[in-house]
N, CA and C atoms as an extended XYZ file, in Angstrom:
162
Properties=species:S:1:pos:R:3:atomname:S:1:resname:S:1:resid:I:1 pbc="F F F"
N         0.855       -1.169        0.000 N   LEU     1
C         0.000        0.000        0.000 CA  LEU     1
C         0.900        1.230        0.000 C   LEU     1
N         0.610        2.124       -0.942 N   LYS     2
C         1.384        3.358       -1.026 CA  LYS     2
C         0.417        4.532       -0.959 C   LYS     2
N         0.630        5.405       -0.027 N   ILE     3
C        -0.212        6.588        0.130 CA  ILE     3
C         0.670        7.818       -0.058 C   ILE     3
N         0.269        8.654       -0.990 N   THR     4
C         1.005        9.884       -1.244 CA  THR     4
C         0.152       11.064       -0.804 C   THR     4
N         0.738       11.916       -0.022 N   ILE     5
C         0.031       13.117        0.430 CA  ILE     5
C         0.862       14.315       -0.008 C   ILE     5
N         0.230       15.204       -0.737 N   ALA     6
C         0.933       16.393       -1.214 CA  ALA     6
C        -0.041       17.556       -1.279 C   ALA     6
N         0.489       18.735       -1.228 N   LYS     7
C        -0.310       19.945       -1.394 CA  LYS     7
C         0.216       20.676       -2.610 C   LYS     7
N        -0.711       21.193       -3.408 N   TRP     8
C        -0.339       21.949       -4.596 CA  TRP     8
C        -0.485       23.422       -4.249 C   TRP     8
N         0.631       24.118       -4.210 N   LEU     9
C         0.638       25.518       -3.807 CA  LEU     9
C         1.122       26.417       -4.936 C   LEU     9
N         0.658       27.656       -4.920 N   THR    10
C         1.170       28.666       -5.847 CA  THR    10
C         2.536       29.122       -5.337 C   THR    10
N         3.283       29.876       -6.144 N   PRO    11
C         4.570       30.403       -5.664 CA  PRO    11
C         4.428       31.267       -4.402 C   PRO    11
N         3.247       31.854       -4.205 N   ASN    12
C         3.010       32.673       -3.004 CA  ASN    12
C         2.602       31.839       -1.800 C   ASN    12
N         2.459       30.518       -1.995 N   GLY    13
C         2.088       29.638       -0.896 CA  GLY    13
C         0.597       29.437       -0.722 C   GLY    13
N        -0.221       29.902       -1.677 N   ASN    14
C        -1.667       29.711       -1.598 CA  ASN    14
C        -2.035       28.310       -2.067 C   ASN    14
N        -2.941       27.665       -1.344 N   LEU    15
C        -3.397       26.330       -1.684 CA  LEU    15
C        -4.298       26.377       -2.916 C   LEU    15
N        -4.070       25.477       -3.863 N   ILE    16
C        -4.849       25.440       -5.097 CA  ILE    16
C        -6.010       24.448       -4.996 C   ILE    16
N        -5.840       23.402       -4.215 N   ALA    17
C        -6.856       22.353       -4.101 CA  ALA    17
C        -8.205       22.938       -3.697 C   ALA    17
N        -9.263       22.500       -4.360 N   ASP    18
C       -10.645       22.921       -4.103 CA  ASP    18
C       -10.901       24.396       -4.376 C   ASP    18
N        -9.906       25.111       -4.907 N   VAL    19
C       -10.068       26.532       -5.206 CA  VAL    19
C        -9.851       26.796       -6.686 C   VAL    19
N        -8.781       26.243       -7.239 N   GLY    20
C        -8.452       26.449       -8.643 CA  GLY    20
C        -7.604       27.691       -8.836 C   GLY    20
N        -7.406       28.019      -10.088 N   LEU    21
C        -6.579       29.166      -10.457 CA  LEU    21
C        -7.379       30.128      -11.320 C   LEU    21
N        -7.119       31.389      -11.170 N   GLU    22
C        -7.713       32.411      -12.035 CA  GLU    22
C        -6.748       32.622      -13.194 C   GLU    22
N        -7.215       32.498      -14.436 N   PRO    23
C        -6.299       32.667      -15.571 CA  PRO    23
C        -5.778       34.101      -15.669 C   PRO    23
N        -4.556       34.232      -16.162 N   ASP    24
C        -3.981       35.560      -16.386 CA  ASP    24
C        -4.700       36.267      -17.528 C   ASP    24
N        -5.075       35.491      -18.538 N   VAL    25
C        -5.747       36.035      -19.714 CA  VAL    25
C        -6.998       35.210      -19.983 C   VAL    25
N        -8.135       35.868      -20.046 N   LYS    26
C        -9.386       35.183      -20.370 CA  LYS    26
C        -9.679       35.389      -21.845 C   LYS    26
N       -10.048       34.319      -22.516 N   VAL    27
C       -10.377       34.386      -23.937 CA  VAL    27
C       -11.869       34.130      -24.074 C   VAL    27
N       -12.577       35.128      -24.519 N   GLU    28
C       -14.013       35.006      -24.724 CA  GLU    28
C       -14.273       34.477      -26.130 C   GLU    28
N       -15.188       33.543      -26.252 N   MET    29
C       -15.550       32.996      -27.561 CA  MET    29
C       -16.989       33.369      -27.873 C   MET    29
N       -17.202       33.877      -29.076 N   THR    30
C       -18.557       34.147      -29.531 CA  THR    30
C       -19.174       32.830      -29.983 C   THR    30
N       -20.460       32.828      -30.223 N   GLU    31
C       -21.118       31.620      -30.721 CA  GLU    31
C       -20.530       31.219      -32.070 C   GLU    31
N       -20.205       32.197      -32.891 N   GLU    32
C       -19.592       31.937      -34.199 CA  GLU    32
C       -18.220       31.271      -34.028 C   GLU    32
N       -17.411       31.782      -33.102 N   ASP    33
C       -16.104       31.177      -32.820 CA  ASP    33
C       -16.270       29.725      -32.394 C   ASP    33
N       -17.222       29.496      -31.512 N   TYR    34
C       -17.473       28.156      -30.995 CA  TYR    34
C       -17.862       27.201      -32.121 C   TYR    34
N       -18.774       27.651      -32.979 N   LYS    35
C       -19.214       26.803      -34.100 CA  LYS    35
C       -18.056       26.488      -35.037 C   LYS    35
N       -17.227       27.476      -35.344 N   ASN    36
C       -16.067       27.248      -36.209 CA  ASN    36
C       -15.061       26.311      -35.556 C   ASN    36
N       -14.910       26.421      -34.253 N   TYR    37
C       -13.945       25.599      -33.524 CA  TYR    37
C       -14.310       24.121      -33.586 C   TYR    37
N       -15.595       23.813      -33.391 N   ILE    38
C       -15.985       22.408      -33.341 CA  ILE    38
C       -16.398       21.837      -34.685 C   ILE    38
N       -16.665       22.685      -35.680 N   SER    39
C       -17.161       22.170      -36.957 CA  SER    39
C       -16.137       21.281      -37.655 C   SER    39
N       -14.854       21.568      -37.493 N   ASN    40
C       -13.806       20.769      -38.125 CA  ASN    40
C       -13.227       19.721      -37.189 C   ASN    40
N       -13.796       19.586      -36.002 N   LYS    41
C       -13.256       18.665      -35.008 CA  LYS    41
C       -14.393       17.865      -34.360 C   LYS    41
N       -14.941       16.883      -35.070 N   PRO    42
C       -16.081       16.144      -34.512 CA  PRO    42
C       -15.765       15.439      -33.197 C   PRO    42
N       -14.518       15.037      -32.992 N   HIS    43
C       -14.160       14.384      -31.729 CA  HIS    43
C       -14.291       15.353      -30.553 C   HIS    43
N       -14.041       16.624      -30.779 N   LYS    44
C       -14.195       17.602      -29.709 CA  LYS    44
C       -15.670       17.817      -29.392 C   LYS    44
N       -16.505       17.816      -30.413 N   LEU    45
C       -17.938       17.961      -30.191 CA  LEU    45
C       -18.448       16.803      -29.350 C   LEU    45
N       -18.009       15.597      -29.657 N   THR    46
C       -18.422       14.435      -28.880 CA  THR    46
C       -17.987       14.591      -27.426 C   THR    46
N       -16.767       15.053      -27.203 N   GLY    47
C       -16.282       15.276      -25.844 CA  GLY    47
C       -17.099       16.319      -25.111 C   GLY    47
N       -17.457       17.378      -25.801 N   ILE    48
C       -18.270       18.436      -25.195 CA  ILE    48
C       -19.648       17.896      -24.841 C   ILE    48
N       -20.248       17.139      -25.745 N   GLU    49
C       -21.574       16.574      -25.486 CA  GLU    49
C       -21.541       15.629      -24.288 C   GLU    49
N       -20.509       14.811      -24.192 N   LEU    50
C       -20.389       13.892      -23.060 CA  LEU    50
C       -20.205       14.653      -21.754 C   LEU    50
N       -19.462       15.737      -21.793 N   THR    51
C       -19.253       16.544      -20.598 CA  THR    51
C       -20.558       17.179      -20.144 C   THR    51
N       -21.351       17.661      -21.082 N   ILE    52
C       -22.630       18.287      -20.746 CA  ILE    52
C       -23.561       17.286      -20.077 C   ILE    52
N       -23.503       16.023      -20.508 N   GLU    53
C       -24.364       14.988      -19.934 CA  GLU    53
C       -24.042       14.715      -18.467 C   GLU    53
N       -22.806       14.984      -18.059 N   LEU    54
C       -22.426       14.729      -16.667 CA  LEU    54
C       -23.166       15.683      -15.775 C   LEU    54
């Protein structure tokens, strides 16, 4: 039996677990951008649909 215990911290020492990170740059996608992004990538659409079902 192997048990690993670790904490994921930012360089400032803030705990990331159960909080997450705020991105430095946010990229907004319009509906048109979204449609263009997935239209050529059917595998991504399937992944998105499966995620929505969860």
